[in-house]
Amino acid sequence: GESVGLHLPTLSVQEGDNSIINCAYSNSASDYFIWYKQESGKGPQFIIDIRSNMDKRQGQRVTVLLNKTVKHLSLQIAATQPGDSAVYFCAERAGGADGLTFGKGTHLIIQP
Amino acid sequence: GAGVSQSPSNKVTEKGKDVELRCDPISGHTALYWYRQSLGQGLEFLIYFQGNSAPDKSGLPSDRFSAERTGGSVSTLTIQRTQQEDSAVYLCASSLGRQETQYFGPGTRLLVL
């Protein structure tokens, strides 16, 4: 069936470096994509989203890139900080659907 | 302003008992969602409410699961005759309107013994 998945379950980066978290999706009907950050014991926290009519969107220290040709989504975090350590989920929504379909998550570890 | 709140934060119950989980959405948000997050897994969509319309129940895993939303605000997710496989974190989210950004609460951690 259609699914959203992540390439790397764990990503370890040095503090201050940039990090890139990747996500593949297979539902060509998806028109909305979103990244969440989840810290231990907490609910998912919204980071950034992007609609399918865009290929790039920037926030504070974060950038989301969407490549519809290869159905790929990425989250770039600039100058990572210890507080960025968390599990990051990508999610997609097919046009007309109500709920989001989530990937399994990538655990980002920031090393001092 | 206040975010989505959920109660209880933790619930331990015995197999076969019924449980009720509560969600208070962000004030003014008309859309409300329930998700389930099992250990080490991503989030699984359960049910969606939009205003006073009939809910989208397409994600409910069995007829033991039900939810209601009173007055277009607070929602209760009920699990009847709980099973051990129901152990998970149950997350509620709300959005300003349909297909707007969803904001999540802290979740209720359910453990069925």
Tab-separated table of N, CA, C and O in Angstrom, chain A residues 7-92:
chain	number	residue	atom	x	y	z
A	7	HIS	N	14.714	6.993	5.387
A	7	HIS	CA	15.850	6.213	4.986
A	7	HIS	C	16.693	5.775	6.172
A	7	HIS	O	17.225	4.667	6.172
A	8	LEU	N	16.925	6.651	7.178
A	8	LEU	CA	17.836	6.371	8.256
A	8	LEU	C	17.106	6.417	9.578
A	8	LEU	O	16.557	7.418	9.965
A	9	PRO	N	17.154	5.349	10.349
A	9	PRO	CA	16.512	5.367	11.653
A	9	PRO	C	17.254	6.218	12.670
A	9	PRO	O	16.662	6.750	13.568
A	10	THR	N	18.591	6.339	12.577
A	10	THR	CA	19.381	7.123	13.516
A	10	THR	C	20.382	7.963	12.760
A	10	THR	O	21.027	7.478	11.838
A	11	LEU	N	20.492	9.223	13.141
A	11	LEU	CA	21.441	10.134	12.539
A	11	LEU	C	22.199	10.845	13.648
A	11	LEU	O	21.590	11.467	14.515
A	12	SER	N	23.521	10.741	13.607
A	12	SER	CA	24.350	11.375	14.619
A	12	SER	C	25.187	12.477	13.972
A	12	SER	O	25.877	12.221	12.987
A	13	VAL	N	25.108	13.687	14.515
A	13	VAL	CA	25.855	14.816	13.961
A	13	VAL	C	26.539	15.579	15.078
A	13	VAL	O	26.101	15.542	16.235
A	14	GLN	N	27.574	16.274	14.721
A	14	GLN	CA	28.294	17.104	15.679
A	14	GLN	C	27.543	18.415	15.901
A	14	GLN	O	26.962	18.985	14.966
A	15	GLU	N	27.565	18.864	17.134
A	15	GLU	CA	26.956	20.150	17.450
A	15	GLU	C	27.555	21.234	16.561
A	15	GLU	O	28.773	21.306	16.382
A	16	GLY	N	26.692	22.042	15.990
A	16	GLY	CA	27.138	23.116	15.109
A	16	GLY	C	27.109	22.753	13.638
A	16	GLY	O	27.081	23.643	12.779
A	17	ASP	N	27.110	21.453	13.346
A	17	ASP	CA	27.028	21.011	11.948
A	17	ASP	C	25.588	21.109	11.457
A	17	ASP	O	24.650	21.227	12.241
A	18	ASN	N	25.436	21.019	10.143
A	18	ASN	CA	24.104	20.947	9.557
A	18	ASN	C	23.685	19.476	9.478
A	18	ASN	O	24.527	18.596	9.311
A	19	SER	N	22.401	19.231	9.593
A	19	SER	CA	21.893	17.864	9.479
A	19	SER	C	20.799	17.821	8.427
A	19	SER	O	20.085	18.802	8.213
A	20	ILE	N	20.715	16.671	7.782
A	20	ILE	CA	19.679	16.461	6.767
A	20	ILE	C	18.972	15.144	7.073
A	20	ILE	O	19.616	14.097	7.174
A	21	ILE	N	17.678	15.211	7.217
A	21	ILE	CA	16.861	14.025	7.457
A	21	ILE	C	16.003	13.807	6.225
A	21	ILE	O	15.351	14.740	5.743
A	22	ASN	N	16.031	12.596	5.712
A	22	ASN	CA	15.354	12.287	4.469
A	22	ASN	C	14.100	11.450	4.668
A	22	ASN	O	13.973	10.721	5.658
A	23	CYS	N	13.220	11.559	3.706
A	23	CYS	CA	11.949	10.843	3.774
A	23	CYS	C	11.488	10.548	2.361
A	23	CYS	O	11.568	11.416	1.484
A	24	ALA	N	11.028	9.318	2.133
A	24	ALA	CA	10.471	8.949	0.837
A	24	ALA	C	8.980	8.720	0.999
A	24	ALA	O	8.535	8.211	2.023
A	25	TYR	N	8.222	9.108	0.010
A	25	TYR	CA	6.793	8.823	0.041
A	25	TYR	C	6.396	8.171	-1.263
A	25	TYR	O	7.094	8.312	-2.276
A	26	SER	N	5.316	7.442	-1.233
A	26	SER	CA	4.931	6.700	-2.436
A	26	SER	C	3.559	7.071	-2.961
A	26	SER	O	3.192	6.652	-4.064
A	27	ASN	N	2.790	7.846	-2.184
A	27	ASN	CA	1.451	8.198	-2.626
A	27	ASN	C	1.509	9.431	-3.520
A	27	ASN	O	1.706	10.554	-3.046
A	28	SER	N	1.336	9.223	-4.800
A	28	SER	CA	1.413	10.335	-5.748
A	28	SER	C	0.270	11.330	-5.558
A	28	SER	O	0.319	12.441	-6.085
A	29	ALA	N	-0.750	10.931	-4.810
A	29	ALA	CA	-1.890	11.824	-4.551
A	29	ALA	C	-1.635	12.766	-3.375
A	29	ALA	O	-2.452	13.645	-3.091
A	30	SER	N	-0.503	12.598	-2.699
A	30	SER	CA	-0.198	13.467	-1.558
A	30	SER	C	0.084	14.881	-2.027
A	30	SER	O	0.833	15.097	-2.981
A	31	ASP	N	-0.542	15.840	-1.339
A	31	ASP	CA	-0.333	17.230	-1.741
A	31	ASP	C	0.097	18.113	-0.572
A	31	ASP	O	0.187	19.342	-0.697
A	32	TYR	N	0.347	17.477	0.560
A	32	TYR	CA	0.749	18.243	1.741
A	32	TYR	C	1.705	17.390	2.553
A	32	TYR	O	1.452	16.198	2.782
A	33	PHE	N	2.784	18.017	3.017
A	33	PHE	CA	3.811	17.301	3.754
A	33	PHE	C	4.214	18.132	4.969
A	33	PHE	O	4.212	19.371	4.917
A	34	ILE	N	4.592	17.423	6.036
A	34	ILE	CA	4.856	18.141	7.278
A	34	ILE	C	5.916	17.394	8.070
A	34	ILE	O	6.009	16.163	7.995
A	35	TRP	N	6.718	18.142	8.803
A	35	TRP	CA	7.721	17.570	9.696
A	35	TRP	C	7.362	17.905	11.137
A	35	TRP	O	7.007	19.048	11.464
A	36	TYR	N	7.493	16.874	11.975
A	36	TYR	CA	7.304	17.046	13.406
A	36	TYR	C	8.550	16.590	14.149
A	36	TYR	O	9.259	15.689	13.714
A	37	LYS	N	8.770	17.197	15.301
A	37	LYS	CA	9.852	16.819	16.208
A	37	LYS	C	9.204	16.278	17.474
A	37	LYS	O	8.280	16.890	18.005
A	38	GLN	N	9.689	15.145	17.930
A	38	GLN	CA	9.124	14.584	19.152
A	38	GLN	C	10.234	14.271	20.153
A	38	GLN	O	11.097	13.429	19.879
A	39	GLU	N	10.189	14.937	21.276
A	39	GLU	CA	11.120	14.659	22.363
A	39	GLU	C	10.511	13.601	23.279
A	39	GLU	O	9.287	13.418	23.305
A	40	SER	N	11.379	12.939	24.006
A	40	SER	CA	10.945	11.827	24.846
A	40	SER	C	9.852	12.255	25.818
A	40	SER	O	9.993	13.244	26.534
A	41	GLY	N	8.752	11.506	25.813
A	41	GLY	CA	7.669	11.770	26.739
A	41	GLY	C	6.759	12.917	26.366
A	41	GLY	O	5.865	13.284	27.141
A	42	LYS	N	6.954	13.475	25.172
A	42	LYS	CA	6.132	14.614	24.746
A	42	LYS	C	5.410	14.297	23.449
A	42	LYS	O	5.728	13.339	22.752
A	43	GLY	N	4.422	15.114	23.130
A	43	GLY	CA	3.739	14.971	21.860
A	43	GLY	C	4.553	15.584	20.735
A	43	GLY	O	5.483	16.354	20.967
A	44	PRO	N	4.221	15.240	19.492
A	44	PRO	CA	4.933	15.810	18.337
A	44	PRO	C	4.765	17.324	18.282
A	44	PRO	O	3.676	17.848	18.519
A	45	GLN	N	5.849	17.987	17.954
A	45	GLN	CA	5.854	19.445	17.855
A	45	GLN	C	6.027	19.830	16.391
A	45	GLN	O	6.966	19.379	15.730
A	46	PHE	N	5.146	20.674	15.888
A	46	PHE	CA	5.207	21.117	14.503
A	46	PHE	C	6.519	21.855	14.230
A	46	PHE	O	6.942	22.709	15.000
A	47	ILE	N	7.166	21.508	13.092
A	47	ILE	CA	8.383	22.209	12.700
A	47	ILE	C	8.118	23.065	11.479
A	47	ILE	O	8.281	24.273	11.498
A	48	ILE	N	7.723	22.411	10.394
A	48	ILE	CA	7.529	23.106	9.145
A	48	ILE	C	6.691	22.240	8.215
A	48	ILE	O	6.710	21.016	8.331
A	49	ASP	N	5.957	22.863	7.321
A	49	ASP	CA	5.176	22.107	6.350
A	49	ASP	C	5.362	22.702	4.958
A	49	ASP	O	5.913	23.792	4.798
A	50	ILE	N	4.911	21.952	3.972
A	50	ILE	CA	5.044	22.397	2.589
A	50	ILE	C	3.940	21.769	1.755
A	50	ILE	O	3.578	20.604	1.973
A	51	ARG	N	3.402	22.530	0.844
A	51	ARG	CA	2.379	22.005	-0.052
A	51	ARG	C	3.029	21.632	-1.378
A	51	ARG	O	4.127	22.094	-1.701
A	52	SER	N	2.323	20.828	-2.132
A	52	SER	CA	2.932	20.238	-3.322
A	52	SER	C	3.175	21.235	-4.442
A	52	SER	O	3.855	20.915	-5.417
A	53	ASN	N	2.646	22.453	-4.314
A	53	ASN	CA	2.897	23.458	-5.353
A	53	ASN	C	4.198	24.217	-5.099
A	53	ASN	O	4.526	25.168	-5.807
A	54	MET	N	4.930	23.790	-4.065
A	54	MET	CA	6.222	24.394	-3.738
A	54	MET	C	7.289	23.309	-3.725
A	54	MET	O	6.981	22.124	-3.558
A	55	ASP	N	8.574	23.695	-3.884
A	55	ASP	CA	9.639	22.707	-3.763
A	55	ASP	C	10.607	23.047	-2.635
A	55	ASP	O	11.490	22.250	-2.303
A	56	LYS	N	10.432	24.195	-2.029
A	56	LYS	CA	11.315	24.590	-0.926
A	56	LYS	C	10.575	25.566	-0.025
A	56	LYS	O	9.832	26.443	-0.499
A	57	ARG	N	10.830	25.400	1.265
A	57	ARG	CA	10.265	26.349	2.215
A	57	ARG	C	11.238	26.476	3.378
A	57	ARG	O	11.777	25.479	3.853
A	58	GLN	N	11.439	27.708	3.831
A	58	GLN	CA	12.408	27.929	4.898
A	58	GLN	C	11.745	28.468	6.144
A	58	GLN	O	10.796	29.248	6.082
A	59	GLY	N	12.278	28.023	7.292
A	59	GLY	CA	11.853	28.559	8.567
A	59	GLY	C	13.083	29.021	9.321
A	59	GLY	O	14.143	29.251	8.724
A	60	GLN	N	12.960	29.104	10.613
A	60	GLN	CA	14.104	29.500	11.419
A	60	GLN	C	15.025	28.300	11.597
A	60	GLN	O	14.675	27.324	12.235
A	61	ARG	N	16.183	28.321	10.988
A	61	ARG	CA	17.206	27.263	11.004
A	61	ARG	C	16.762	25.974	10.310
A	61	ARG	O	17.496	24.998	10.287
A	62	VAL	N	15.566	25.923	9.788
A	62	VAL	CA	15.103	24.719	9.108
A	62	VAL	C	14.661	25.036	7.688
A	62	VAL	O	14.144	26.119	7.406
A	63	THR	N	14.877	24.053	6.815
A	63	THR	CA	14.452	24.150	5.425
A	63	THR	C	13.857	22.810	5.032
A	63	THR	O	14.435	21.756	5.339
A	64	VAL	N	12.731	22.820	4.371
A	64	VAL	CA	12.143	21.594	3.837
A	64	VAL	C	12.231	21.660	2.322
A	64	VAL	O	11.929	22.689	1.709
A	65	LEU	N	12.679	20.556	1.744
A	65	LEU	CA	12.779	20.435	0.299
A	65	LEU	C	11.866	19.313	-0.165
A	65	LEU	O	11.824	18.244	0.452
A	66	LEU	N	11.150	19.555	-1.232
A	66	LEU	CA	10.231	18.568	-1.784
A	66	LEU	C	10.591	18.309	-3.242
A	66	LEU	O	10.624	19.242	-4.053
A	67	ASN	N	10.838	17.058	-3.556
A	67	ASN	CA	11.128	16.662	-4.929
A	67	ASN	C	10.035	15.698	-5.367
A	67	ASN	O	10.065	14.506	-5.040
A	68	LYS	N	9.055	16.229	-6.083
A	68	LYS	CA	7.898	15.407	-6.456
A	68	LYS	C	8.249	14.398	-7.537
A	68	LYS	O	7.583	13.367	-7.663
A	69	THR	N	9.288	14.665	-8.290
A	69	THR	CA	9.671	13.753	-9.364
A	69	THR	C	10.079	12.399	-8.813
A	69	THR	O	9.709	11.355	-9.349
A	70	VAL	N	10.853	12.425	-7.723
A	70	VAL	CA	11.311	11.175	-7.116
A	70	VAL	C	10.607	10.905	-5.793
A	70	VAL	O	10.995	9.998	-5.060
A	71	LYS	N	9.584	11.686	-5.499
A	71	LYS	CA	8.793	11.502	-4.271
A	71	LYS	C	9.705	11.487	-3.037
A	71	LYS	O	9.729	10.522	-2.267
A	72	HIS	N	10.415	12.555	-2.852
A	72	HIS	CA	11.376	12.648	-1.764
A	72	HIS	C	11.207	13.972	-1.024
A	72	HIS	O	10.989	15.027	-1.629
A	73	LEU	N	11.327	13.886	0.279
A	73	LEU	CA	11.176	15.036	1.166
A	73	LEU	C	12.379	15.061	2.102
A	73	LEU	O	12.827	13.996	2.555
A	74	SER	N	12.912	16.226	2.371
A	74	SER	CA	14.013	16.306	3.322
A	74	SER	C	13.846	17.501	4.253
A	74	SER	O	13.199	18.490	3.907
A	75	LEU	N	14.432	17.353	5.426
A	75	LEU	CA	14.447	18.423	6.421
A	75	LEU	C	15.900	18.752	6.703
A	75	LEU	O	16.673	17.872	7.085
A	76	GLN	N	16.266	19.987	6.501
A	76	GLN	CA	17.615	20.440	6.793
A	76	GLN	C	17.579	21.322	8.036
A	76	GLN	O	16.776	22.247	8.113
A	77	ILE	N	18.446	20.995	8.978
A	77	ILE	CA	18.564	21.795	10.194
A	77	ILE	C	19.961	22.406	10.201
A	77	ILE	O	20.967	21.677	10.158
A	78	ALA	N	20.022	23.705	10.251
A	78	ALA	CA	21.313	24.399	10.232
A	78	ALA	C	21.853	24.567	11.648
A	78	ALA	O	21.105	24.764	12.604
A	79	ALA	N	23.184	24.452	11.755
A	79	ALA	CA	23.879	24.712	13.019
A	79	ALA	C	23.182	24.016	14.189
A	79	ALA	O	22.667	24.653	15.105
A	80	THR	N	23.178	22.692	14.134
A	80	THR	CA	22.422	21.920	15.122
A	80	THR	C	22.892	22.222	16.542
A	80	THR	O	24.070	22.465	16.799
A	81	GLN	N	21.908	22.176	17.431
A	81	GLN	CA	22.127	22.460	18.844
A	81	GLN	C	21.703	21.250	19.668
A	81	GLN	O	20.943	20.409	19.186
A	82	PRO	N	22.175	21.148	20.902
A	82	PRO	CA	21.774	19.996	21.736
A	82	PRO	C	20.262	19.832	21.829
A	82	PRO	O	19.755	18.717	21.872
A	83	GLY	N	19.535	20.933	21.825
A	83	GLY	CA	18.082	20.882	21.915
A	83	GLY	C	17.408	20.316	20.684
A	83	GLY	O	16.200	20.045	20.700
A	84	ASP	N	18.171	20.107	19.628
A	84	ASP	CA	17.614	19.512	18.421
A	84	ASP	C	17.530	17.987	18.521
A	84	ASP	O	16.908	17.339	17.663
A	85	SER	N	18.149	17.416	19.525
A	85	SER	CA	18.091	15.968	19.710
A	85	SER	C	16.651	15.539	19.951
A	85	SER	O	15.999	16.012	20.883
A	86	ALA	N	16.163	14.661	19.099
A	86	ALA	CA	14.771	14.217	19.177
A	86	ALA	C	14.535	13.200	18.071
A	86	ALA	O	15.431	12.903	17.288
A	87	VAL	N	13.322	12.696	18.007
A	87	VAL	CA	12.898	11.888	16.867
A	87	VAL	C	12.119	12.793	15.925
A	87	VAL	O	11.250	13.551	16.358
A	88	TYR	N	12.449	12.727	14.656
A	88	TYR	CA	11.807	13.552	13.644
A	88	TYR	C	10.941	12.669	12.746
A	88	TYR	O	11.403	11.653	12.223
A	89	PHE	N	9.690	13.088	12.597
A	89	PHE	CA	8.747	12.364	11.759
A	89	PHE	C	8.358	13.213	10.555
A	89	PHE	O	8.043	14.385	10.700
A	90	CYS	N	8.355	12.572	9.393
A	90	CYS	CA	7.713	13.209	8.259
A	90	CYS	C	6.313	12.619	8.143
A	90	CYS	O	6.050	11.512	8.606
A	91	ALA	N	5.424	13.373	7.568
A	91	ALA	CA	4.054	12.904	7.371
A	91	ALA	C	3.512	13.509	6.098
A	91	ALA	O	3.970	14.567	5.654
A	92	GLU	N	2.573	12.813	5.502
A	92	GLU	CA	1.962	13.297	4.285
A	92	GLU	C	0.456	13.150	4.372
A	92	GLU	O	-0.070	12.383	5.179
